[in-house]
GROMACS .gro file of C-alpha atoms in nm:
model
  191
    1UNK     CA    1   0.012   0.001  -0.019
    2UNK     CA    2   0.270   0.203  -0.109
    3UNK     CA    3   0.010   0.491  -0.254
    4UNK     CA    4  -0.058   0.573   0.091
    5UNK     CA    5   0.314   0.626   0.166
    6UNK     CA    6   0.353   0.334   0.418
    7UNK     CA    7   0.648   0.095   0.468
    8UNK     CA    8   0.615  -0.275   0.419
    9UNK     CA    9   0.649  -0.311   0.802
   10UNK     CA   10   0.403  -0.077   0.912
   11UNK     CA   11   0.137  -0.194   0.671
   12UNK     CA   12   0.200  -0.524   0.810
   13UNK     CA   13   0.132  -0.429   1.139
   14UNK     CA   14  -0.182  -0.252   1.083
   15UNK     CA   15  -0.322  -0.533   0.913
   16UNK     CA   16  -0.713  -0.508   0.851
   17UNK     CA   17  -0.690  -0.155   1.047
   18UNK     CA   18  -0.548  -0.035   0.730
   19UNK     CA   19  -0.913  -0.023   0.585
   20UNK     CA   20  -1.042   0.169   0.895
   21UNK     CA   21  -0.771   0.405   0.851
   22UNK     CA   22  -0.669   0.493   0.514
   23UNK     CA   23  -1.024   0.402   0.345
   24UNK     CA   24  -1.294   0.674   0.336
   25UNK     CA   25  -1.556   0.676   0.585
   26UNK     CA   26  -1.832   0.643   0.326
   27UNK     CA   27  -1.655   0.339   0.141
   28UNK     CA   28  -1.630   0.109   0.473
   29UNK     CA   29  -1.988   0.023   0.434
   30UNK     CA   30  -1.973  -0.085   0.056
   31UNK     CA   31  -1.615  -0.293   0.170
   32UNK     CA   32  -1.781  -0.449   0.474
   33UNK     CA   33  -2.088  -0.560   0.269
   34UNK     CA   34  -1.885  -0.708  -0.061
   35UNK     CA   35  -1.703  -0.902   0.205
   36UNK     CA   36  -2.051  -1.040   0.312
   37UNK     CA   37  -2.165  -1.082  -0.036
   38UNK     CA   38  -1.871  -1.222  -0.125
   39UNK     CA   39  -1.841  -1.517   0.077
   40UNK     CA   40  -2.181  -1.554   0.069
   41UNK     CA   41  -2.107  -1.631  -0.319
   42UNK     CA   42  -1.776  -1.834  -0.259
   43UNK     CA   43  -1.971  -2.072   0.009
   44UNK     CA   44  -2.206  -2.166  -0.280
   45UNK     CA   45  -1.916  -2.278  -0.474
   46UNK     CA   46  -1.820  -2.634  -0.517
   47UNK     CA   47  -1.493  -2.707  -0.290
   48UNK     CA   48  -1.314  -2.793  -0.567
   49UNK     CA   49  -1.394  -2.511  -0.807
   50UNK     CA   50  -1.315  -2.230  -0.531
   51UNK     CA   51  -0.952  -2.208  -0.597
   52UNK     CA   52  -1.080  -2.116  -0.994
   53UNK     CA   53  -1.250  -1.796  -0.898
   54UNK     CA   54  -1.144  -1.425  -0.754
   55UNK     CA   55  -1.314  -1.122  -0.638
   56UNK     CA   56  -1.222  -0.770  -0.795
   57UNK     CA   57  -1.362  -0.473  -0.647
   58UNK     CA   58  -1.207  -0.083  -0.671
   59UNK     CA   59  -1.254   0.160  -0.359
   60UNK     CA   60  -1.035   0.428  -0.251
   61UNK     CA   61  -0.785   0.507  -0.012
   62UNK     CA   62  -0.634   0.811   0.109
   63UNK     CA   63  -0.279   0.979   0.096
   64UNK     CA   64  -0.292   1.291   0.317
   65UNK     CA   65  -0.654   1.359   0.229
   66UNK     CA   66  -0.606   1.295  -0.115
   67UNK     CA   67  -0.811   0.993  -0.251
   68UNK     CA   68  -0.668   0.741  -0.507
   69UNK     CA   69  -0.929   0.499  -0.662
   70UNK     CA   70  -0.745   0.108  -0.653
   71UNK     CA   71  -0.863  -0.205  -0.776
   72UNK     CA   72  -0.827  -0.534  -0.549
   73UNK     CA   73  -0.836  -0.875  -0.699
   74UNK     CA   74  -0.838  -1.114  -0.448
   75UNK     CA   75  -0.767  -1.481  -0.580
   76UNK     CA   76  -0.726  -1.778  -0.347
   77UNK     CA   77  -0.417  -1.952  -0.301
   78UNK     CA   78  -0.485  -2.249  -0.049
   79UNK     CA   79  -0.813  -2.383   0.091
   80UNK     CA   80  -0.878  -2.552   0.453
   81UNK     CA   81  -0.977  -2.914   0.448
   82UNK     CA   82  -1.351  -2.817   0.454
   83UNK     CA   83  -1.321  -2.557   0.176
   84UNK     CA   84  -1.245  -2.254   0.353
   85UNK     CA   85  -0.957  -1.953   0.220
   86UNK     CA   86  -0.616  -2.005   0.385
   87UNK     CA   87  -0.407  -1.805   0.186
   88UNK     CA   88  -0.479  -1.585  -0.091
   89UNK     CA   89  -0.291  -1.343  -0.283
   90UNK     CA   90  -0.435  -0.969  -0.316
   91UNK     CA   91  -0.324  -0.796  -0.625
   92UNK     CA   92  -0.360  -0.384  -0.573
   93UNK     CA   93  -0.359  -0.220  -0.917
   94UNK     CA   94  -0.476   0.133  -1.029
   95UNK     CA   95  -0.873   0.152  -1.112
   96UNK     CA   96  -0.966   0.191  -1.484
   97UNK     CA   97  -1.293   0.333  -1.323
   98UNK     CA   98  -1.391   0.636  -1.195
   99UNK     CA   99  -1.632   0.560  -0.884
  100UNK     CA  100  -1.574   0.271  -0.662
  101UNK     CA  101  -1.766  -0.043  -0.684
  102UNK     CA  102  -1.733  -0.270  -0.961
  103UNK     CA  103  -1.774  -0.590  -0.767
  104UNK     CA  104  -1.729  -0.845  -0.960
  105UNK     CA  105  -1.672  -1.250  -0.944
  106UNK     CA  106  -1.499  -1.410  -1.206
  107UNK     CA  107  -1.414  -1.779  -1.312
  108UNK     CA  108  -1.065  -1.835  -1.463
  109UNK     CA  109  -1.107  -1.967  -1.811
  110UNK     CA  110  -1.482  -1.874  -1.814
  111UNK     CA  111  -1.613  -1.564  -2.048
  112UNK     CA  112  -1.889  -1.544  -1.804
  113UNK     CA  113  -1.888  -1.315  -1.478
  114UNK     CA  114  -2.118  -1.197  -1.186
  115UNK     CA  115  -2.156  -0.860  -1.086
  116UNK     CA  116  -2.263  -0.761  -0.744
  117UNK     CA  117  -2.516  -0.480  -0.704
  118UNK     CA  118  -2.513  -0.285  -0.355
  119UNK     CA  119  -2.883  -0.163  -0.440
  120UNK     CA  120  -3.068  -0.506  -0.496
  121UNK     CA  121  -2.772  -0.696  -0.316
  122UNK     CA  122  -2.779  -0.950  -0.577
  123UNK     CA  123  -2.509  -1.092  -0.801
  124UNK     CA  124  -2.616  -1.050  -1.154
  125UNK     CA  125  -2.444  -1.256  -1.464
  126UNK     CA  126  -2.221  -1.097  -1.723
  127UNK     CA  127  -2.066  -1.154  -2.002
  128UNK     CA  128  -1.762  -1.041  -2.051
  129UNK     CA  129  -1.628  -0.842  -2.347
  130UNK     CA  130  -1.442  -0.947  -2.641
  131UNK     CA  131  -1.188  -0.777  -2.825
  132UNK     CA  132  -1.109  -0.842  -3.228
  133UNK     CA  133  -0.779  -0.966  -3.283
  134UNK     CA  134  -0.740  -0.645  -3.478
  135UNK     CA  135  -0.809  -0.471  -3.146
  136UNK     CA  136  -0.583  -0.747  -2.979
  137UNK     CA  137  -0.295  -0.674  -3.205
  138UNK     CA  138  -0.346  -0.275  -3.174
  139UNK     CA  139  -0.316  -0.325  -2.797
  140UNK     CA  140  -0.074  -0.601  -2.767
  141UNK     CA  141   0.167  -0.392  -2.978
  142UNK     CA  142   0.115  -0.074  -2.809
  143UNK     CA  143   0.201  -0.285  -2.456
  144UNK     CA  144   0.505  -0.287  -2.658
  145UNK     CA  145   0.573   0.057  -2.684
  146UNK     CA  146   0.499   0.116  -3.041
  147UNK     CA  147   0.345   0.466  -3.148
  148UNK     CA  148   0.008   0.432  -3.384
  149UNK     CA  149   0.224   0.514  -3.697
  150UNK     CA  150   0.483   0.192  -3.607
  151UNK     CA  151   0.199  -0.031  -3.534
  152UNK     CA  152   0.075   0.119  -3.890
  153UNK     CA  153   0.329  -0.010  -4.025
  154UNK     CA  154   0.342  -0.349  -3.826
  155UNK     CA  155  -0.007  -0.489  -3.921
  156UNK     CA  156  -0.024  -0.309  -4.274
  157UNK     CA  157  -0.303  -0.084  -4.212
  158UNK     CA  158  -0.312   0.318  -4.209
  159UNK     CA  159  -0.254   0.547  -3.924
  160UNK     CA  160  -0.643   0.653  -3.942
  161UNK     CA  161  -0.744   0.282  -3.940
  162UNK     CA  162  -0.550   0.227  -3.593
  163UNK     CA  163  -0.666   0.520  -3.434
  164UNK     CA  164  -1.040   0.374  -3.533
  165UNK     CA  165  -0.918   0.047  -3.396
  166UNK     CA  166  -0.777   0.275  -3.045
  167UNK     CA  167  -1.129   0.446  -3.061
  168UNK     CA  168  -1.322   0.128  -3.040
  169UNK     CA  169  -1.087  -0.042  -2.776
  170UNK     CA  170  -1.168   0.295  -2.563
  171UNK     CA  171  -1.524   0.270  -2.592
  172UNK     CA  172  -1.556  -0.095  -2.528
  173UNK     CA  173  -1.352  -0.083  -2.229
  174UNK     CA  174  -1.509   0.239  -2.078
  175UNK     CA  175  -1.175   0.406  -2.076
  176UNK     CA  176  -0.991   0.729  -2.206
  177UNK     CA  177  -0.654   0.652  -2.322
  178UNK     CA  178  -0.407   0.397  -2.394
  179UNK     CA  179  -0.248   0.355  -2.089
  180UNK     CA  180  -0.586   0.280  -1.941
  181UNK     CA  181  -0.672   0.038  -2.161
  182UNK     CA  182  -0.395  -0.152  -2.117
  183UNK     CA  183  -0.469  -0.209  -1.762
  184UNK     CA  184  -0.809  -0.298  -1.839
  185UNK     CA  185  -0.712  -0.544  -2.058
  186UNK     CA  186  -0.497  -0.683  -1.878
  187UNK     CA  187  -0.707  -0.677  -1.547
  188UNK     CA  188  -0.967  -0.833  -1.746
  189UNK     CA  189  -0.725  -1.106  -1.927
  190UNK     CA  190  -0.864  -0.999  -2.265
  191UNK     CA  191  -0.529  -1.053  -2.417
   0.00000   0.00000   0.00000
């Protein structure tokens, strides 16, 4: 949680108290609700499939009063004999959204996922978006650091066509620029 300016030792010492100190008060009830709903969902998954699922959600953390939107992706690594999470990996990254929430349960290898609605308190089944081969090529080459002109040369298209691909990518992923598109595509395992 370096985004809060904390050294690893202090972060370790805080443990779960981190959330009460560094998450805005107005978002703490959301974290409590998603924890309840997430475990309820998780406990209904057959034990032999539980390590195939992960939860992803966005919330703000505070750094000197400034709000920074982050994404948590929590993946179980080891379970107890009765199927409870014993060890999990939590990856924290910059969020590609502009607001907190976006609570989703994903199963690795599936294009279906479940989104939690905080108003209705229900999990709604959704379908992952799919990028075309051309969109994937443009994103992959962008990750490698190529400019739009260089990408156009590499895949034998005009720079205007590359601009159109990028615009479609931005619309599909609901992002504003190529950096956010790369993060969104990576976070959602679209490449």
